[in-house]
Amino acid sequence: FSNPSEIPEHVKANKRYASVENYDIQSCAEQVKKDYGKVDILVHSLANGPEVKKPLLDTTRGGYLAASSASAFSMVALVSAFGPL
């Protein structure tokens, strides 16, 4: 998620995320700036998708496109948030 307003309620309530905060890109960038001041290198990896647990050859076109779309936009969001650092 690019910022806190994009996080759906069902994700916020999920046991994996309910006890944590600042797991969106904007909040993470703000914390990194506060803690370290700058970033020397930024690594981006393929985003999560609905079929990420399947073997590669069992991935459907829809599953691939969902993961690719999320990954492509998350790269834009990361550079937008971390680039100024």
mmCIF file of C-alpha atoms in Angstrom:
data_model
loop_
_atom_site.group_PDB
_atom_site.id
_atom_site.type_symbol
_atom_site.label_atom_id
_atom_site.label_comp_id
_atom_site.label_asym_id
_atom_site.label_seq_id
_atom_site.Cartn_x
_atom_site.Cartn_y
_atom_site.Cartn_z
ATOM 1 C CA PHE A 1 0.000 0.000 0.000
ATOM 2 C CA SER A 2 1.354 3.422 -0.913
ATOM 3 C CA ASN A 3 -0.056 5.207 2.139
ATOM 4 C CA PRO A 4 -2.224 4.421 5.177
ATOM 5 C CA SER A 5 -5.444 5.520 3.478
ATOM 6 C CA GLU A 6 -5.105 2.685 0.933
ATOM 7 C CA ILE A 7 -5.090 -0.077 3.546
ATOM 8 C CA PRO A 8 -8.469 -1.847 3.548
ATOM 9 C CA GLU A 9 -10.181 -2.544 6.860
ATOM 10 C CA HIS A 10 -9.956 -6.325 6.375
ATOM 11 C CA VAL A 11 -6.160 -6.016 6.124
ATOM 12 C CA LYS A 12 -5.928 -3.791 9.202
ATOM 13 C CA ALA A 13 -7.989 -6.360 11.126
ATOM 14 C CA ASN A 14 -5.985 -9.353 9.886
ATOM 15 C CA LYS A 15 -4.002 -11.003 12.689
ATOM 16 C CA ARG A 16 -0.799 -10.525 10.683
ATOM 17 C CA TYR A 17 -1.177 -6.713 10.691
ATOM 18 C CA ALA A 18 -3.473 -5.898 13.618
ATOM 19 C CA SER A 19 -0.641 -5.365 16.104
ATOM 20 C CA VAL A 20 1.679 -3.408 13.783
ATOM 21 C CA GLU A 21 1.589 -0.055 12.078
ATOM 22 C CA ASN A 22 3.565 1.862 9.462
ATOM 23 C CA TYR A 23 3.715 -1.018 6.982
ATOM 24 C CA ASP A 24 2.751 1.139 4.021
ATOM 25 C CA ILE A 25 5.381 2.668 1.740
ATOM 26 C CA GLN A 26 4.891 6.298 2.800
ATOM 27 C CA SER A 27 5.102 5.533 6.522
ATOM 28 C CA CYS A 28 8.139 3.334 5.976
ATOM 29 C CA ALA A 29 9.926 6.098 4.040
ATOM 30 C CA GLU A 30 9.120 8.613 6.784
ATOM 31 C CA GLN A 31 10.542 6.263 9.435
ATOM 32 C CA VAL A 32 13.685 5.593 7.394
ATOM 33 C CA LYS A 33 14.209 9.342 6.967
ATOM 34 C CA LYS A 34 13.751 9.867 10.708
ATOM 35 C CA ASP A 35 16.079 7.006 11.672
ATOM 36 C CA TYR A 36 18.769 7.279 8.979
ATOM 37 C CA GLY A 37 18.249 10.529 7.080
ATOM 38 C CA LYS A 38 18.879 9.083 3.633
ATOM 39 C CA VAL A 39 18.921 5.972 1.491
ATOM 40 C CA ASP A 40 21.966 4.905 -0.503
ATOM 41 C CA ILE A 41 20.317 2.040 -2.379
ATOM 42 C CA LEU A 42 16.756 0.799 -2.776
ATOM 43 C CA VAL A 43 15.876 -2.765 -3.761
ATOM 44 C CA HIS A 44 12.491 -3.625 -5.243
ATOM 45 C CA SER A 45 11.147 -7.145 -5.574
ATOM 46 C CA LEU A 46 8.130 -8.662 -7.295
ATOM 47 C CA ALA A 47 4.983 -7.784 -5.402
ATOM 48 C CA ASN A 48 2.668 -10.281 -3.802
ATOM 49 C CA GLY A 49 -0.200 -11.668 -5.849
ATOM 50 C CA PRO A 50 -3.161 -13.994 -5.405
ATOM 51 C CA GLU A 51 -1.292 -16.988 -6.817
ATOM 52 C CA VAL A 52 2.137 -16.415 -5.283
ATOM 53 C CA LYS A 53 2.095 -19.782 -3.490
ATOM 54 C CA LYS A 54 1.493 -21.770 -6.671
ATOM 55 C CA PRO A 55 4.332 -23.309 -8.665
ATOM 56 C CA LEU A 56 5.316 -21.004 -11.522
ATOM 57 C CA LEU A 57 3.895 -23.252 -14.216
ATOM 58 C CA ASP A 58 0.516 -23.364 -12.448
ATOM 59 C CA THR A 59 0.176 -19.582 -12.505
ATOM 60 C CA THR A 60 -2.746 -18.313 -14.562
ATOM 61 C CA ARG A 61 -2.619 -15.296 -16.827
ATOM 62 C CA GLY A 62 -4.835 -13.416 -14.364
ATOM 63 C CA GLY A 63 -2.576 -14.289 -11.439
ATOM 64 C CA TYR A 64 0.496 -13.212 -13.365
ATOM 65 C CA LEU A 65 -1.105 -9.933 -14.449
ATOM 66 C CA ALA A 66 -2.256 -9.176 -10.883
ATOM 67 C CA ALA A 67 1.256 -9.693 -9.503
ATOM 68 C CA SER A 68 2.851 -7.740 -12.375
ATOM 69 C CA SER A 69 0.442 -4.838 -11.955
ATOM 70 C CA ALA A 70 1.009 -4.619 -8.203
ATOM 71 C CA SER A 71 4.762 -4.883 -8.706
ATOM 72 C CA ALA A 72 4.906 -2.226 -11.410
ATOM 73 C CA PHE A 73 2.965 0.279 -9.329
ATOM 74 C CA SER A 74 4.804 -0.514 -6.110
ATOM 75 C CA MET A 75 8.058 0.399 -7.889
ATOM 76 C CA VAL A 76 6.594 3.802 -8.783
ATOM 77 C CA ALA A 77 5.365 4.271 -5.201
ATOM 78 C CA LEU A 78 8.757 3.289 -3.748
ATOM 79 C CA VAL A 79 10.701 5.662 -5.966
ATOM 80 C CA SER A 80 8.199 8.432 -5.263
ATOM 81 C CA ALA A 81 8.507 7.989 -1.491
ATOM 82 C CA PHE A 82 12.209 7.154 -1.203
ATOM 83 C CA GLY A 83 13.613 9.161 -4.122
ATOM 84 C CA PRO A 84 13.709 12.449 -2.190
ATOM 85 C CA LEU A 85 15.756 10.783 0.561
#
